[in-house]
Tab-separated table of C-alpha atoms in Angstrom:
chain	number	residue	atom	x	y	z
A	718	UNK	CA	3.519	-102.305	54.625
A	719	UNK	CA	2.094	-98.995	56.520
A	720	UNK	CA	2.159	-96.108	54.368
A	721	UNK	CA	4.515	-93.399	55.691
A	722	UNK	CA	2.631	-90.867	57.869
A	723	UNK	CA	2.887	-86.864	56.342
A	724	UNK	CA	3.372	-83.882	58.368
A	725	UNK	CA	0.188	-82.351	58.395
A	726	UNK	CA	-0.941	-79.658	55.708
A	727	UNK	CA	-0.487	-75.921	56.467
A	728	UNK	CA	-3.910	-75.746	55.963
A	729	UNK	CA	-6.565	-78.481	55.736
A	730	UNK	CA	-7.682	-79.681	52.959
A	731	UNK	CA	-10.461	-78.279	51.087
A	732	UNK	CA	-10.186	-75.262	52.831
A	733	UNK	CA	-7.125	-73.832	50.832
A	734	UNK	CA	-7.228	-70.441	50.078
A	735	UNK	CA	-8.419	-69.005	46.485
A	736	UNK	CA	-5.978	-66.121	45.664
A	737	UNK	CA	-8.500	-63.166	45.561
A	738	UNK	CA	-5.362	-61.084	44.215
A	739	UNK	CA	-2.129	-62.120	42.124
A	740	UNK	CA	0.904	-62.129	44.009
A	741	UNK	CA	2.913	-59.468	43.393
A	742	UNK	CA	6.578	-59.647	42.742
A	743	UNK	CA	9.744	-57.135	42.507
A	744	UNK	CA	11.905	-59.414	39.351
A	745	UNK	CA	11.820	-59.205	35.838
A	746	UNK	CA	11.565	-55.468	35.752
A	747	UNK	CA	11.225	-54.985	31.819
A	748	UNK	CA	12.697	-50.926	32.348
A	749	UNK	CA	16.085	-52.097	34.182
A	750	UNK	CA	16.365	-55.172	31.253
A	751	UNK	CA	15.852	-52.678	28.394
A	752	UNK	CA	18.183	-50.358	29.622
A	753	UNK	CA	20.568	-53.182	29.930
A	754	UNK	CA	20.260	-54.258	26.571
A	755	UNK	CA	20.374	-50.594	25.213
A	756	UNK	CA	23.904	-49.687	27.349
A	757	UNK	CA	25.634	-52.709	26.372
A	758	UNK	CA	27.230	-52.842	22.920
A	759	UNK	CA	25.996	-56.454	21.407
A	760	UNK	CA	29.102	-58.889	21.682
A	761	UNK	CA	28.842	-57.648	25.321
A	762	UNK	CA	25.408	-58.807	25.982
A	763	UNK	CA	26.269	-61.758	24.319
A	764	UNK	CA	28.905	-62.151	26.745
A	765	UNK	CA	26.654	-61.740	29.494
A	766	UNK	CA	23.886	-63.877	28.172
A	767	UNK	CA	25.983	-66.487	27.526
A	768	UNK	CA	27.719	-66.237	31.263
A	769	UNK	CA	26.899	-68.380	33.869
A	770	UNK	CA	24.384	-65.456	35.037
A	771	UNK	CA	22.887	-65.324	31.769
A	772	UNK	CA	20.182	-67.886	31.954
A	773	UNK	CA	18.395	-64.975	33.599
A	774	UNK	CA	18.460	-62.782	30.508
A	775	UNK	CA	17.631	-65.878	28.662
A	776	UNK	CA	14.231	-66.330	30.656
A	777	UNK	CA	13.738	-62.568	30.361
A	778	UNK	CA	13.805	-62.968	26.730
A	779	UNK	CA	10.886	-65.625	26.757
A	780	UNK	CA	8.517	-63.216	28.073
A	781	UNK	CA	7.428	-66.035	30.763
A	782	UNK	CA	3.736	-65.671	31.280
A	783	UNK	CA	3.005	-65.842	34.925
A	784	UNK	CA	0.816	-68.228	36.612
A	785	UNK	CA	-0.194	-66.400	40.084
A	786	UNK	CA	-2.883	-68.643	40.990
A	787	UNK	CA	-1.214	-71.693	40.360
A	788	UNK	CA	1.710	-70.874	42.471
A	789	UNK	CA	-0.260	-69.710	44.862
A	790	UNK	CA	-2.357	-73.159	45.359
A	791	UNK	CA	1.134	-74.840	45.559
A	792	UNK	CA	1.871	-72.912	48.480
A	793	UNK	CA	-1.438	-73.400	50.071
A	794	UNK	CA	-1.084	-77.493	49.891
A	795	UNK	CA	2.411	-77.292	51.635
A	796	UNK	CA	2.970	-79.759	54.523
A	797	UNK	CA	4.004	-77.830	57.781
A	798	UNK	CA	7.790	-79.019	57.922
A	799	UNK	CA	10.828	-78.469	59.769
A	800	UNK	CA	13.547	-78.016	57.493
A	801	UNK	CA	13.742	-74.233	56.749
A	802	UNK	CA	15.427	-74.293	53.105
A	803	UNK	CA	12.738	-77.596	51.802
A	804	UNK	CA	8.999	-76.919	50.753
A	805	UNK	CA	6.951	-79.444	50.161
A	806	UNK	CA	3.289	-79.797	49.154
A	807	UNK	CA	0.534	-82.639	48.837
A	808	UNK	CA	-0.970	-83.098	45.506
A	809	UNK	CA	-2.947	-85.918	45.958
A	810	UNK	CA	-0.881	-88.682	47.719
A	811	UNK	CA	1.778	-87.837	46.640
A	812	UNK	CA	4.108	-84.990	47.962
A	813	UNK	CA	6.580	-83.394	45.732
A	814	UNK	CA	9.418	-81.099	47.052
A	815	UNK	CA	11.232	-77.531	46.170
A	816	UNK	CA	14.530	-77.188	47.790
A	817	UNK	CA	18.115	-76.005	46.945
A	818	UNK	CA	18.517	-79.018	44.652
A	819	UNK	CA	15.454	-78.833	42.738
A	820	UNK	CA	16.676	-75.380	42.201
A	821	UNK	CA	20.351	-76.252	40.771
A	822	UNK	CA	18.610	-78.676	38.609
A	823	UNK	CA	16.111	-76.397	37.228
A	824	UNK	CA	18.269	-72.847	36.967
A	825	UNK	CA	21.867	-74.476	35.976
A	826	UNK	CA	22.907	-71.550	38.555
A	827	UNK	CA	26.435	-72.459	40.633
A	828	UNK	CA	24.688	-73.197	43.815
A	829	UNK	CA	27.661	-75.096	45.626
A	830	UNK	CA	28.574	-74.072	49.304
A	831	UNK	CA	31.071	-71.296	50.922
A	832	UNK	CA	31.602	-69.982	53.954
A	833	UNK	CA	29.858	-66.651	55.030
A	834	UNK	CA	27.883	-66.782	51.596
A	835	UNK	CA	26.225	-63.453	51.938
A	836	UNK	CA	29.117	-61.728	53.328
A	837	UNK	CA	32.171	-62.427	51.839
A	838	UNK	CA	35.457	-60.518	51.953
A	839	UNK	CA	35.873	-57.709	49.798
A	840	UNK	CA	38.448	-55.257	50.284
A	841	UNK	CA	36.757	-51.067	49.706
A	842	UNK	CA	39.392	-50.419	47.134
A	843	UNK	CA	39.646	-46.241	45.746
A	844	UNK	CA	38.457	-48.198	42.352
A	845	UNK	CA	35.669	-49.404	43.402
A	846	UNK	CA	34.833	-46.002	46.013
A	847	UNK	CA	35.304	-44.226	42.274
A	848	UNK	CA	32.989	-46.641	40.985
A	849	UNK	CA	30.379	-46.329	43.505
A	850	UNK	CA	30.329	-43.004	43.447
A	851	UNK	CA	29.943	-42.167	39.949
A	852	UNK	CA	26.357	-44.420	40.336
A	853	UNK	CA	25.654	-41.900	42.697
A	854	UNK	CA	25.522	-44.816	45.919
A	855	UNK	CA	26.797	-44.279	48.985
A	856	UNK	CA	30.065	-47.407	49.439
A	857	UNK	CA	28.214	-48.208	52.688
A	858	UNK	CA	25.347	-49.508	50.482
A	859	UNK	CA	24.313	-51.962	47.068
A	860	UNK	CA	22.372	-49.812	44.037
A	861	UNK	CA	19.260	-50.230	43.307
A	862	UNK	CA	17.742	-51.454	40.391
A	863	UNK	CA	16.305	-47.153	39.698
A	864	UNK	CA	20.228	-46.439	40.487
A	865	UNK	CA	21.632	-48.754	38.045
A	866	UNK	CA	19.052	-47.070	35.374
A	867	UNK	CA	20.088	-44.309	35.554
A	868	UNK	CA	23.527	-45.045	35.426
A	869	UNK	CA	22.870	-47.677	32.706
A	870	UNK	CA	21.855	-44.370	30.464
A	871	UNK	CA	25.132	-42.411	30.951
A	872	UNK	CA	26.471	-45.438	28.885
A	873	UNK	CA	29.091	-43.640	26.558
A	874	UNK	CA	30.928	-42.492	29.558
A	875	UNK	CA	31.523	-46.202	30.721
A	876	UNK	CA	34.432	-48.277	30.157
A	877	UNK	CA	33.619	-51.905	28.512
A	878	UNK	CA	34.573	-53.635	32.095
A	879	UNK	CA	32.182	-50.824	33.797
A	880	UNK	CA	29.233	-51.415	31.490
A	881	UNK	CA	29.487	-55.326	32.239
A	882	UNK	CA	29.518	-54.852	35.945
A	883	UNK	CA	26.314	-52.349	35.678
A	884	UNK	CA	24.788	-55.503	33.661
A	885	UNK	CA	25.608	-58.398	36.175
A	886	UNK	CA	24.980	-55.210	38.623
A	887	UNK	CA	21.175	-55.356	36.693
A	888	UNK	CA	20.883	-59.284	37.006
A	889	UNK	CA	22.349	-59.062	40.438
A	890	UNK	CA	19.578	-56.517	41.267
A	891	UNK	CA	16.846	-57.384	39.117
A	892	UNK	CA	16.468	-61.378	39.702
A	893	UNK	CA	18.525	-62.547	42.322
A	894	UNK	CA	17.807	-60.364	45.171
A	895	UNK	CA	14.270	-59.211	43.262
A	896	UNK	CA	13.179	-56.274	46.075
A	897	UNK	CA	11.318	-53.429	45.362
A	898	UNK	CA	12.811	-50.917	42.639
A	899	UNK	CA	13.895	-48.255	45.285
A	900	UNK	CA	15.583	-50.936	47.345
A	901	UNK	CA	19.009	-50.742	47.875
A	902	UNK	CA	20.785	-53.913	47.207
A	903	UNK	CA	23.257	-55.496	50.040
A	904	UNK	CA	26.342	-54.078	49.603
A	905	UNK	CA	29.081	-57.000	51.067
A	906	UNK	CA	27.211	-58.362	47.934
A	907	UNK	CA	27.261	-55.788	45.215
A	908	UNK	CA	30.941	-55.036	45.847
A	909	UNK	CA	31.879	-58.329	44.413
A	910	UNK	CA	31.545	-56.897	40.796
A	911	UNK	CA	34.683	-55.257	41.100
A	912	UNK	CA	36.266	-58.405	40.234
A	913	UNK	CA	33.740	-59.511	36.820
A	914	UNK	CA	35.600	-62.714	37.568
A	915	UNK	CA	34.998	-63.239	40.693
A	916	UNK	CA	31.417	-62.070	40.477
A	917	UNK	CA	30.168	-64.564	37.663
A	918	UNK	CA	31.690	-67.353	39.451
A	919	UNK	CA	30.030	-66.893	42.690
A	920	UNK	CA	27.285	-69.079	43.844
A	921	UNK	CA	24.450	-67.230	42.723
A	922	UNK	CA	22.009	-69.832	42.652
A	923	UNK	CA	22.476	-70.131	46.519
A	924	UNK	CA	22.053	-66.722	47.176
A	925	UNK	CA	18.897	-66.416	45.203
A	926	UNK	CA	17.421	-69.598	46.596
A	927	UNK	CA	17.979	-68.189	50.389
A	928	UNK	CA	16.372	-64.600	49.007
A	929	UNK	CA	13.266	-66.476	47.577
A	930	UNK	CA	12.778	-68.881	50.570
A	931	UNK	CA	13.823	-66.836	53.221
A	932	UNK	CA	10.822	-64.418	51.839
A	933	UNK	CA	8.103	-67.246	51.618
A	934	UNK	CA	8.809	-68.122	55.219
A	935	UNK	CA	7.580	-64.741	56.226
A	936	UNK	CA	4.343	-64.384	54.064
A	937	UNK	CA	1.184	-64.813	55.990
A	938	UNK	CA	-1.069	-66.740	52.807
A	939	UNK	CA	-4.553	-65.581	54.096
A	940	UNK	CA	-3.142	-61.899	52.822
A	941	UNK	CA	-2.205	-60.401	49.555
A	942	UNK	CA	1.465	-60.546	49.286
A	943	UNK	CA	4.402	-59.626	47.473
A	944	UNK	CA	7.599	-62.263	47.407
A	945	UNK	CA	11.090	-60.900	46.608
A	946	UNK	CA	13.303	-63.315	44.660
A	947	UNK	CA	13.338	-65.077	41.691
A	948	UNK	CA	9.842	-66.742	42.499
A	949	UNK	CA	8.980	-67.913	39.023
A	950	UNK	CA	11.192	-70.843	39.379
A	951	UNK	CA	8.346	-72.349	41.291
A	952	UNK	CA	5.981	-72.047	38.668
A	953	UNK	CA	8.552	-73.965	36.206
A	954	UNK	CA	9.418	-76.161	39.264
A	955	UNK	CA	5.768	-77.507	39.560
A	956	UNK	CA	5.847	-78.044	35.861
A	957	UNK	CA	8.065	-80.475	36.105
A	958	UNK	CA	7.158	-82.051	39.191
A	959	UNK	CA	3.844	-82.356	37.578
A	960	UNK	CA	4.675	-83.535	33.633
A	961	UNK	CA	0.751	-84.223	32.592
A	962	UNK	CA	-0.073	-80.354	34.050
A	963	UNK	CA	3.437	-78.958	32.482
A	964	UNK	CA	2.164	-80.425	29.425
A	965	UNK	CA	-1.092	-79.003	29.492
A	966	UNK	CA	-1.002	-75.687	30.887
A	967	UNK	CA	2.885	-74.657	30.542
A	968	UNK	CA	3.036	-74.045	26.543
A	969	UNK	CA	6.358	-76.581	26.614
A	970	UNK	CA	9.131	-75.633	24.415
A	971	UNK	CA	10.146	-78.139	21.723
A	972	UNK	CA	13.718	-79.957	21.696
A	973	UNK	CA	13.848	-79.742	25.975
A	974	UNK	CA	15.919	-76.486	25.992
A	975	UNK	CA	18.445	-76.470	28.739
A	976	UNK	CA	18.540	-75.547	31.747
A	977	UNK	CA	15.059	-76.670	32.518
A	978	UNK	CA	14.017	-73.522	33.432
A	979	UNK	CA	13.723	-72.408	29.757
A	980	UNK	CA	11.400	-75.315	28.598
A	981	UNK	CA	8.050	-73.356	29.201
A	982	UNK	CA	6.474	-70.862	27.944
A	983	UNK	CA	3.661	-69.999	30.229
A	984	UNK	CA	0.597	-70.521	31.842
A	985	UNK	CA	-2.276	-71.493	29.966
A	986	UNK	CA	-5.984	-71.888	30.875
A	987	UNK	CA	-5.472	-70.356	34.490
A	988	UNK	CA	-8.852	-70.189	35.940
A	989	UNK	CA	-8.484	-73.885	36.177
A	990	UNK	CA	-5.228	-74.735	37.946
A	991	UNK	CA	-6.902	-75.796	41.040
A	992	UNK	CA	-9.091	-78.338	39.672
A	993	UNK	CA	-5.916	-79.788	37.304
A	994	UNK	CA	-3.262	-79.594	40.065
A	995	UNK	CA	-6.612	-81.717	42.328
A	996	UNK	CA	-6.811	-84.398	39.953
């Protein structure tokens, strides 16, 4: 039987790029986290943590040790594919793939489909025009994640339901869209914490999978470059795609913690990615 031809690689092989700088990235911002965990009183971070957003707080926690280059050589062996919202990349002869599923699986995040996902209906009620205003944002706009700081340290003059919107507000800000600190978030978004039901139930783990690839598709490799989104799902991704490196180099978490996202530690042993991920 003929084996299956590939699309061709984004960039042939052997002549991948080596990553003279990390890649930078906006999530995980370890100010906006601690002044979550300061506002909130703790059965309400509990709450949070233990809300179907919380597996963000959860990996926070970890203090994840990034892998730049590794990530970075995944994205170099990609094949040159059609589908927008699928990334795959050659390792070896085998090619393994990153898309919306691989994502679900990984994050545990409600990733199931709606119409107009990123702008849904939300009535601007005098509530939430109060609300926005006393974070000092204008109602035509999201926070950002130096917005919700400062708001997050005014905390004795918020109600219980206004300090857990500031900290899905925080997750919201500081993982799922994952922009630059100044940055205001999209507000047909943000306006969905009015309703703390409403907003935890959400698909999240489609919006952040559109942020992340949507921002990938538009990064030129051959430059230094900064992704927005959660992009450390990819390291955990090829982890798991790749047990014997996972194994190796990911310092993997005893008794297969769930979701799969939270079964490694980090990256060990860095400088040598590109020669494991070859083999």
């Amino acid at each position: 039987m003929d084996s299956l031809e590939l699309p061709k690689r984004i960039f042939t092989l052997g002549e991948e790029l080596f990553p003279i700088k990390s890649i930078a990235y906006q999530t995980d911002d370890s100010k906006l986290f601690s002044a979550v965990r300061d506002a909130l009183h703790d059965d309400e971070y509990e709450e949070l943590k233990e809300s179907r957003l919380g597996v963000f707080l959860k990996f926070k926690e970890m203090d994840f040790g990034w892998a730049s280059r590794l990530v970075h050589y995944m994205l170099c062996f990609q094949l040159n594919i059609k589908k927008k919202y699928e990334l795959w990349s050659l390792v070896g002869a085998d090619p393994v793939r990153f898309s919306l599923i691989e994502f679900e699986q990984l994050t545990g995040l409600n990733c199931e489909y709606i119409e107009h996902l990123e702008n849904p209906r939300c009535e601007v009620t005098n509530e939430m025009a109060s609300f926005w205003e006393r974070i000092g944002v204008s109602v035509d706009a999201g926070p950002s994640a130096e917005q919700i700081i400062r708001a997050l340290k005014r905390y004795q003059e918020w109600s219980r339901d206004d300090r857990m919107r500031l900290g899905y507000l925080a997750i919201f800000s500081g993982f799922i869209e994952g922009r630059k600190y100044s940055s205001a978030t999209r507000a047909s978004l943000a306006r969905l914490v009015m309703d703390l039901e409403r907003f935890e139930n959400y698909p999240w783990g489609r919006v952040a999978f559109k942020v992340l690839m949507d921002s990938l598709r538009a990064k030129d490799f051959t430059k230094s470059y900064t992704v927005d989104g959660f992009i450390q799902v990819l390291q955990v991704w090829i982890y798991h795609a790749m047990p014997e490196l996972g194994a190796n180099y990911g310092n993997p978490l005893p008794n297969r913690p769930s979701p799969p996202l939270l079964a490694f530690k980090d990256g060990k042993g860095r400088k040598c990615f590109k020669d494991a991920i070859s083999r």
